[in-house]
Short mmCIF file of C-alpha atoms in Angstrom, two decimals:
data_model
loop_
_atom_site.label_atom_id
_atom_site.label_comp_id
_atom_site.label_asym_id
_atom_site.label_seq_id
_atom_site.Cartn_x
_atom_site.Cartn_y
_atom_site.Cartn_z
CA UNK A 1 54.17 148.92 40.49
CA UNK A 2 56.44 146.84 38.30
CA UNK A 3 60.02 145.64 38.59
CA UNK A 4 62.63 144.21 36.26
CA UNK A 5 64.42 141.30 37.93
CA UNK A 6 67.38 139.16 36.89
CA UNK A 7 67.47 135.42 37.53
CA UNK A 8 69.05 132.57 35.60
CA UNK A 9 70.94 135.08 33.38
CA UNK A 10 67.60 136.36 32.05
CA UNK A 11 65.53 139.45 32.82
CA UNK A 12 61.80 139.53 33.56
CA UNK A 13 59.37 142.43 33.91
CA UNK A 14 57.00 141.49 36.75
CA UNK A 15 54.11 142.92 38.73
CA UNK A 16 52.26 141.54 41.73
CA UNK A 17 50.10 138.55 40.72
CA UNK A 18 52.14 137.50 37.66
CA UNK A 19 53.02 133.84 37.08
CA UNK A 20 56.35 133.38 35.27
CA UNK A 21 58.59 130.51 34.12
CA UNK A 22 62.20 130.82 35.27
CA UNK A 23 65.18 128.49 35.06
CA UNK A 24 65.19 125.99 37.91
CA UNK A 25 65.73 127.51 41.34
CA UNK A 26 65.94 125.70 44.66
CA UNK A 27 62.74 125.46 46.67
CA UNK A 28 59.85 123.12 47.30
CA UNK A 29 56.34 123.78 46.07
CA UNK A 30 54.69 126.40 48.26
CA UNK A 31 57.94 127.86 49.58
CA UNK A 32 58.77 131.55 49.37
CA UNK A 33 61.58 132.89 47.18
CA UNK A 34 63.05 136.40 47.28
CA UNK A 35 64.62 137.92 44.16
CA UNK A 36 67.02 140.64 45.29
CA UNK A 37 68.59 141.44 41.92
CA UNK A 38 66.18 144.21 40.90
CA UNK A 39 67.41 146.15 37.86
CA UNK A 40 64.54 148.65 37.67
CA UNK A 41 61.61 149.65 39.85
CA UNK A 42 58.91 151.69 38.08
CA UNK A 43 60.76 154.78 36.79
CA UNK A 44 63.90 154.20 38.89
CA UNK A 45 66.75 152.44 37.12
CA UNK A 46 69.53 150.87 39.17
CA UNK A 47 73.26 151.29 38.66
CA UNK A 48 73.39 148.25 38.21
CA UNK A 49 70.86 147.26 40.91
CA UNK A 50 68.22 149.23 42.83
CA UNK A 51 69.41 149.29 46.44
CA UNK A 52 67.03 147.81 49.00
CA UNK A 53 64.47 146.63 46.45
CA UNK A 54 63.30 143.02 46.32
CA UNK A 55 60.55 140.86 44.84
CA UNK A 56 58.80 138.14 46.86
CA UNK A 57 57.45 135.10 45.04
CA UNK A 58 55.95 131.70 45.80
CA UNK A 59 57.05 128.50 44.05
CA UNK A 60 54.05 126.92 42.33
CA UNK A 61 55.65 123.98 40.55
CA UNK A 62 58.96 122.37 39.59
CA UNK A 63 58.62 121.05 36.03
CA UNK A 64 60.24 120.52 32.64
CA UNK A 65 59.72 122.85 29.68
CA UNK A 66 58.66 121.73 26.19
CA UNK A 67 61.13 119.59 24.26
CA UNK A 68 63.59 121.33 21.95
CA UNK A 69 64.85 119.23 19.02
CA UNK A 70 68.51 119.64 18.03
CA UNK A 71 69.05 118.31 14.48
CA UNK A 72 72.40 118.38 12.69
CA UNK A 73 72.84 117.41 9.05
CA UNK A 74 75.54 117.61 6.41
CA UNK A 75 74.14 117.07 2.98
CA UNK A 76 75.50 114.33 0.73
CA UNK A 77 77.64 113.00 3.60
CA UNK A 78 75.10 110.64 5.22
CA UNK A 79 75.55 112.60 8.47
CA UNK A 80 72.45 113.12 10.63
CA UNK A 81 72.21 113.55 14.40
CA UNK A 82 69.01 114.13 16.32
CA UNK A 83 68.91 115.01 20.00
CA UNK A 84 66.26 116.41 22.29
CA UNK A 85 66.45 118.56 25.41
CA UNK A 86 63.92 119.50 28.10
CA UNK A 87 64.99 122.38 30.32
CA UNK A 88 64.21 122.22 34.04
CA UNK A 89 61.96 125.17 34.99
CA UNK A 90 60.23 126.58 38.04
CA UNK A 91 56.82 128.25 37.91
CA UNK A 92 56.65 131.12 40.38
CA UNK A 93 53.86 133.52 41.31
CA UNK A 94 54.92 137.06 42.20
CA UNK A 95 53.45 138.01 45.57
CA UNK A 96 54.88 141.45 46.26
CA UNK A 97 57.24 144.07 44.83
CA UNK A 98 59.02 145.74 47.75
CA UNK A 99 60.60 149.17 47.41
CA UNK A 100 63.49 150.49 49.44
CA UNK A 101 62.88 151.31 53.09
CA UNK A 102 62.97 155.00 54.00
CA UNK A 103 66.36 156.12 55.22
CA UNK A 104 66.51 157.56 58.75
#
């Protein structure tokens, strides 16, 4: 069973056991995180979200991503600027993909 979740303005296709990099989310290492913005669950597509579906994950590590170099240049103007940026990320391991509970 797979799910498409939205977090940090990005979408991820996940299954149980996957380890993914997401933009920094609150939580200490080892804590549990629940993603409730599920856009799709197997063949079911939400409008815009699948009701009652959620994805449970465990925070593995809070870290920084690889450095991205931002270089600006205007030729023949002696204009050069070089900056770097390291995005804060969170490594999470997907524990379970939960479907909607049966309605009574």
